[in-house]
PDB file of C-alpha atoms in Angstrom:
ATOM      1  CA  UNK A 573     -28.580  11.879  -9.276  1.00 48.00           C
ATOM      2  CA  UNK A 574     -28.412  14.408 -12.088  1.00 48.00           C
ATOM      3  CA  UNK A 575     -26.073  14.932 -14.834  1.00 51.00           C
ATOM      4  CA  UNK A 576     -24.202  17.974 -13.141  1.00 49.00           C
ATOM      5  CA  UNK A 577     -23.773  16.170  -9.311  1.00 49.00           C
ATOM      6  CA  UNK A 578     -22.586  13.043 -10.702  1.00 45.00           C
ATOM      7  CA  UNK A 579     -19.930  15.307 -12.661  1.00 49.00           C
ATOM      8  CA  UNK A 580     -19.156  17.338  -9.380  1.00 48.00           C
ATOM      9  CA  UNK A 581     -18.490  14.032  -8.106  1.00 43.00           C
ATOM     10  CA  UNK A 582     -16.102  12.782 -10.721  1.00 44.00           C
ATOM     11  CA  UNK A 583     -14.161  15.739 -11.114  1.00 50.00           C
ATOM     12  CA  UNK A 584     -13.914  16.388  -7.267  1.00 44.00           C
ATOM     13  CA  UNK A 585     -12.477  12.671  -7.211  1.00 46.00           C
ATOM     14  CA  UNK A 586      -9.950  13.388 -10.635  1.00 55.00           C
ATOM     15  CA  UNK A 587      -8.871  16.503  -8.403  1.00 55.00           C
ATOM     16  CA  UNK A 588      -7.799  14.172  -5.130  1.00 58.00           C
ATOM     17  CA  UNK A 589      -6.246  11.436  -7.758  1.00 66.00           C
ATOM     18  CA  UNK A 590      -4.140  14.324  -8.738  1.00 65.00           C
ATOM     19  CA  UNK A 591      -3.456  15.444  -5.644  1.00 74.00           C
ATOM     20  CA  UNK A 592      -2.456  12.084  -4.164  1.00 88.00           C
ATOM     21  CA  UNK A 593      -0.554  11.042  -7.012  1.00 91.00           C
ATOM     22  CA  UNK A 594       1.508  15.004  -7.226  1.00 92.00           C
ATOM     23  CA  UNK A 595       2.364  14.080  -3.183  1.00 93.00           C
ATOM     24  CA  UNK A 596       3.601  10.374  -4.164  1.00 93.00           C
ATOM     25  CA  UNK A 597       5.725  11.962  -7.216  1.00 93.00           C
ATOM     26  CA  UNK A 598       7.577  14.167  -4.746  1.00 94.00           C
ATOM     27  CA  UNK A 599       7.535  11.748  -2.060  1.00 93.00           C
ATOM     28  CA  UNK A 600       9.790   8.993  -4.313  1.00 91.00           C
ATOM     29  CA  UNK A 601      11.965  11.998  -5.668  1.00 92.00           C
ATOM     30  CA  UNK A 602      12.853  12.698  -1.976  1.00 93.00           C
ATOM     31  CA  UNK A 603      13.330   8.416  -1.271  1.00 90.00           C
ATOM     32  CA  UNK A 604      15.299   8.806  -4.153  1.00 90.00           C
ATOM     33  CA  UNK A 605      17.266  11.510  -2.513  1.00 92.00           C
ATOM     34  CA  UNK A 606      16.850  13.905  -5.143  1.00 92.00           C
ATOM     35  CA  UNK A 607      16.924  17.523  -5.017  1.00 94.00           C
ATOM     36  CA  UNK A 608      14.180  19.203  -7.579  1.00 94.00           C
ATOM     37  CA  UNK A 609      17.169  21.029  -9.752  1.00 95.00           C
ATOM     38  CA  UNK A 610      18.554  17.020  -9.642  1.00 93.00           C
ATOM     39  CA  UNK A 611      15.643  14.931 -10.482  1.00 93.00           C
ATOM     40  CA  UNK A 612      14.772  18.003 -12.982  1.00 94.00           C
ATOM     41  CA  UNK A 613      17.429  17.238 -14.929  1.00 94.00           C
ATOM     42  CA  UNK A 614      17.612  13.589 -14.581  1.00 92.00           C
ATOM     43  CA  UNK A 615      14.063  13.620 -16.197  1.00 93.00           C
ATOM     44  CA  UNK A 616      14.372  16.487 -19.224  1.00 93.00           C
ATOM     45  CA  UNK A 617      12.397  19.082 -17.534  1.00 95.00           C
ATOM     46  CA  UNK A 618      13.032  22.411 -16.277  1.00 95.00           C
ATOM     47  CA  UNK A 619      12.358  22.798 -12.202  1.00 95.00           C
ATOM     48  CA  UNK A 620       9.650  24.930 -12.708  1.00 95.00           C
ATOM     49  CA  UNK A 621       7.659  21.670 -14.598  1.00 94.00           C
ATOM     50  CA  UNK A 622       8.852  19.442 -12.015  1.00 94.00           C
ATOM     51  CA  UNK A 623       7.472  21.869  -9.575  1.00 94.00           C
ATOM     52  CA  UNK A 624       4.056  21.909 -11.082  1.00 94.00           C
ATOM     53  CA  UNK A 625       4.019  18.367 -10.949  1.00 93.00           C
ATOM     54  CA  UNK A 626       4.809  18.466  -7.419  1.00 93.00           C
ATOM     55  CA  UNK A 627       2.120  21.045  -6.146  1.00 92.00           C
ATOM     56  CA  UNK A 628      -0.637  19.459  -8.380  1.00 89.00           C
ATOM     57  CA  UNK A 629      -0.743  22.340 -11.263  1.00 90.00           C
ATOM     58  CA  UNK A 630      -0.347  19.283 -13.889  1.00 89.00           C
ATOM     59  CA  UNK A 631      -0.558  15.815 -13.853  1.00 87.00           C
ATOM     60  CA  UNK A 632       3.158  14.318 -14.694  1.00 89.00           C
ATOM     61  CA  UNK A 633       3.065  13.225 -18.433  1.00 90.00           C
ATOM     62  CA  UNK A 634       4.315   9.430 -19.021  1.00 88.00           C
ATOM     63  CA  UNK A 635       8.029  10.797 -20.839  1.00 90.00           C
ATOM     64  CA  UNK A 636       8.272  12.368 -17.449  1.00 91.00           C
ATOM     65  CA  UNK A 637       7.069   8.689 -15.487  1.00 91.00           C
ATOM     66  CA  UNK A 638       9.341   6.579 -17.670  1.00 91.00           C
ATOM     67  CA  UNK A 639      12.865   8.142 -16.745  1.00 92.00           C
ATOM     68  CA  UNK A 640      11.960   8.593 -13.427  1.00 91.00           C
ATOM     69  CA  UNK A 641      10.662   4.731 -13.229  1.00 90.00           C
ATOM     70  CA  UNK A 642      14.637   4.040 -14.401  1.00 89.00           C
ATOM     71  CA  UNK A 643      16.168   6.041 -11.404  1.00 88.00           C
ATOM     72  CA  UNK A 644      14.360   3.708  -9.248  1.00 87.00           C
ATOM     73  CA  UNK A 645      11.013   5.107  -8.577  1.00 89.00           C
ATOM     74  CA  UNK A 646       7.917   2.876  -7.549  1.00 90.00           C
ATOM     75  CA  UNK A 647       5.796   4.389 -10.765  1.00 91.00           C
ATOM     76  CA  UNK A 648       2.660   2.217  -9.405  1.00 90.00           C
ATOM     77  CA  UNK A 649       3.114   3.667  -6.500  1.00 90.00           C
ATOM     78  CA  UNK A 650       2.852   6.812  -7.745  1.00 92.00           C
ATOM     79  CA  UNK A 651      -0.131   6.697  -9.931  1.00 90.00           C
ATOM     80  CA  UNK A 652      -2.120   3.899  -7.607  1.00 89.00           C
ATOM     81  CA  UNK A 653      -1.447   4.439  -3.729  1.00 88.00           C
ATOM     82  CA  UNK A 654       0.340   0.671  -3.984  1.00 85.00           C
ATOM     83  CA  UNK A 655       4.038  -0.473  -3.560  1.00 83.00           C
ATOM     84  CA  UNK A 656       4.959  -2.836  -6.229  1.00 82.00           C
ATOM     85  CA  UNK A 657       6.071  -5.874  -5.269  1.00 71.00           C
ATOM     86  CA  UNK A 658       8.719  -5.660  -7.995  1.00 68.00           C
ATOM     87  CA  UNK A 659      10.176  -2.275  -5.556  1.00 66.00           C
ATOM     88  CA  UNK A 660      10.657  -5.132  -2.974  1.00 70.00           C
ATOM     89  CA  UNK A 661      13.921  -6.665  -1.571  1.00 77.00           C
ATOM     90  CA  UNK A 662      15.060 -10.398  -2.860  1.00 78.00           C
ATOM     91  CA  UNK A 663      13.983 -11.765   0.540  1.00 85.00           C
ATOM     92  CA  UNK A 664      10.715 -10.134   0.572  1.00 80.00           C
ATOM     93  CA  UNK A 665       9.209 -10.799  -2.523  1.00 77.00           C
ATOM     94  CA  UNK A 666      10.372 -14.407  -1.737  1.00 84.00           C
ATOM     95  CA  UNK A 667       8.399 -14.345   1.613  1.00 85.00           C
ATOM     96  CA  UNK A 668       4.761 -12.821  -0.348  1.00 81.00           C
ATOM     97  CA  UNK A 669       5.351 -15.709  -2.939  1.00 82.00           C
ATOM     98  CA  UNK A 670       5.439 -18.490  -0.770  1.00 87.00           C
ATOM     99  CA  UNK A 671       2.669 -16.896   1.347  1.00 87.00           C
ATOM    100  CA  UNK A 672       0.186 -16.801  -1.264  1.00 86.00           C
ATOM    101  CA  UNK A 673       1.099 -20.683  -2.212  1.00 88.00           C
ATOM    102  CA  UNK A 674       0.351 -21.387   1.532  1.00 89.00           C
ATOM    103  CA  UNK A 675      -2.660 -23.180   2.325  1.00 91.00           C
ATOM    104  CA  UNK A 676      -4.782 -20.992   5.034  1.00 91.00           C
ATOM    105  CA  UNK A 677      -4.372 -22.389   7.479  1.00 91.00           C
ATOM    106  CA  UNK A 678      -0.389 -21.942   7.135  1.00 90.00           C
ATOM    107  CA  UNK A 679      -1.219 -17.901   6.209  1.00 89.00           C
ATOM    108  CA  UNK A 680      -3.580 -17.421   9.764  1.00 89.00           C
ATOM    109  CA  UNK A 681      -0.900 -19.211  11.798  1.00 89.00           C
ATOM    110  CA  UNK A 682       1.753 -16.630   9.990  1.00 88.00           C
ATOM    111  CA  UNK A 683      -0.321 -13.705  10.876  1.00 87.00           C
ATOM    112  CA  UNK A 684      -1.004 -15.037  14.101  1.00 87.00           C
ATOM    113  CA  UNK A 685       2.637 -15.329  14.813  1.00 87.00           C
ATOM    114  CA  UNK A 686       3.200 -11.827  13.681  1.00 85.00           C
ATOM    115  CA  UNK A 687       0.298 -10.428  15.447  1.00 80.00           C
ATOM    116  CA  UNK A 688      -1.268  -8.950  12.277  1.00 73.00           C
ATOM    117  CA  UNK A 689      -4.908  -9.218  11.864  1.00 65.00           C
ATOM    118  CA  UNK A 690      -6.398  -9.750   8.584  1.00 60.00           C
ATOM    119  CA  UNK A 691      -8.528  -6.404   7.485  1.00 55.00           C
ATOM    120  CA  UNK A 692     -11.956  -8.082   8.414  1.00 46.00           C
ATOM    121  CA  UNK A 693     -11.262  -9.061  12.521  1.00 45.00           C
ATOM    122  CA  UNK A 694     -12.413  -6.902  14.519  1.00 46.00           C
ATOM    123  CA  UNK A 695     -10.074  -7.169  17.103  1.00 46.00           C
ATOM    124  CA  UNK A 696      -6.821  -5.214  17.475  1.00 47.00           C
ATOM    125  CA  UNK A 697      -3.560  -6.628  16.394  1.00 48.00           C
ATOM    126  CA  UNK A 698      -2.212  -6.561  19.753  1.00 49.00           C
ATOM    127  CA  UNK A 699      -4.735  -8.600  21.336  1.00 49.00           C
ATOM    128  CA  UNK A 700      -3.566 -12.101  20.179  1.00 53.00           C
ATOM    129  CA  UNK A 701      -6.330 -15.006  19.503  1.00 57.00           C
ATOM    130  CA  UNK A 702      -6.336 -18.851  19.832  1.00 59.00           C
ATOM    131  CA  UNK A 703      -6.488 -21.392  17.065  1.00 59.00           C
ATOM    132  CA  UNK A 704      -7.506 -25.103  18.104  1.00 57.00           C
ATOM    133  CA  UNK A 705      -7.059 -27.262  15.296  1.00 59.00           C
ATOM    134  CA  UNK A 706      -9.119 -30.559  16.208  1.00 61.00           C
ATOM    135  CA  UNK A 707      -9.521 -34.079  14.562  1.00 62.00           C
ATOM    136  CA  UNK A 708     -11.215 -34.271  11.263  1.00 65.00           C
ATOM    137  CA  UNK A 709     -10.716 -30.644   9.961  1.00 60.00           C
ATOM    138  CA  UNK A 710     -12.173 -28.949  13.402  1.00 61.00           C
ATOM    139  CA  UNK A 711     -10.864 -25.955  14.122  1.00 60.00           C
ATOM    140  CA  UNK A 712     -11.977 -23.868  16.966  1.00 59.00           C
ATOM    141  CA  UNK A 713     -11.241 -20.026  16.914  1.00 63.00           C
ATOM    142  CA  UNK A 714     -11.377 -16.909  18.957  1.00 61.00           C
ATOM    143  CA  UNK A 715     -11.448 -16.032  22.873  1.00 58.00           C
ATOM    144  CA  UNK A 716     -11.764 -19.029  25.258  1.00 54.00           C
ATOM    145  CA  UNK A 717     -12.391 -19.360  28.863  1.00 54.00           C
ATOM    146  CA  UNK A 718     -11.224 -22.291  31.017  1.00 53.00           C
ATOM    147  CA  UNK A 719     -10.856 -22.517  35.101  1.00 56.00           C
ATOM    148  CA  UNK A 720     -11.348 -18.413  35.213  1.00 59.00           C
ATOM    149  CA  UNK A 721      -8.579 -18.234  32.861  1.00 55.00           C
ATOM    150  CA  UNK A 722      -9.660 -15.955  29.687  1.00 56.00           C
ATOM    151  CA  UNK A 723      -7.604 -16.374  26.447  1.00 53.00           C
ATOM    152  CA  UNK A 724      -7.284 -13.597  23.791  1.00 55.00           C
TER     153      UNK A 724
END
């Protein structure tokens, strides 16, 4: 690739960055429940900043980030695509711990009772599958057939 594509590239993806990260600012003003002339004023600016933060004419500077992080706002979520954990109910963040401590085996038979698939199956999450665990670390997995009976 030459020197001006791969730049096309980069600055085409800097321009959706911004553009995702401008929707996610307004989108936690409004879970905040926070009118523009509100949140404006909360954060030091005039509306007419906060709106060009909001239709993607600037990137939101980090004096902006850090007041708005202390109304409540999910700033990871704003600049990444991704919740933080930290924006999670007691109970919740209490759950992912003691999922990740879980052996495997303990996390598929969560999912499984949940009917979430992990990213890699294939199958949908609403078509449940069967887990045999056997003697001596055997485990048998995935659709089964027995007397003309078909398990998902």
């Amino acid at each position: 690739m030459d020197q001006l594509s791969t730049t096309s590239i980069v600055s085409l993806m800097e321009k959706n960055d911004m553009r995702d990260i401008s929707a996610r600012f307004k989108e936690e003003r409004k879970r905040l429940g926070l009118s523009q002339e509100d949140a404006a004023k909360a954060l030091g600016v005039s509306t007419g900043s906060l709106g060009t933060y909001e239709r993607n004419k600037v990137t939101p500077p980090v004096l902006v980030l850090l007041p708005l992080y202390k109304l409540g706002a999910d700033i990871q979520y704003i600049v990444t695509g991704e919740r933080s954990s930290a924006s999670l109910p007691d109970t919740e963040q209490q759950l992912i711990s003691a999922f990740r401590l879980a052996p495997e085996p303990v996390q598929a038979g969560i999912m499984a009772m949940l009917q979430v698939s992990p990213a890699t199956r294939k199958e949908s999450p609403s078509s449940p599958s069967q887990v045999f665990h056997g003697e001596v670390g055997q485990v048998i997995k995935g659709d089964f057939k027995a007397k003309n009976i078909r398990f998902k």
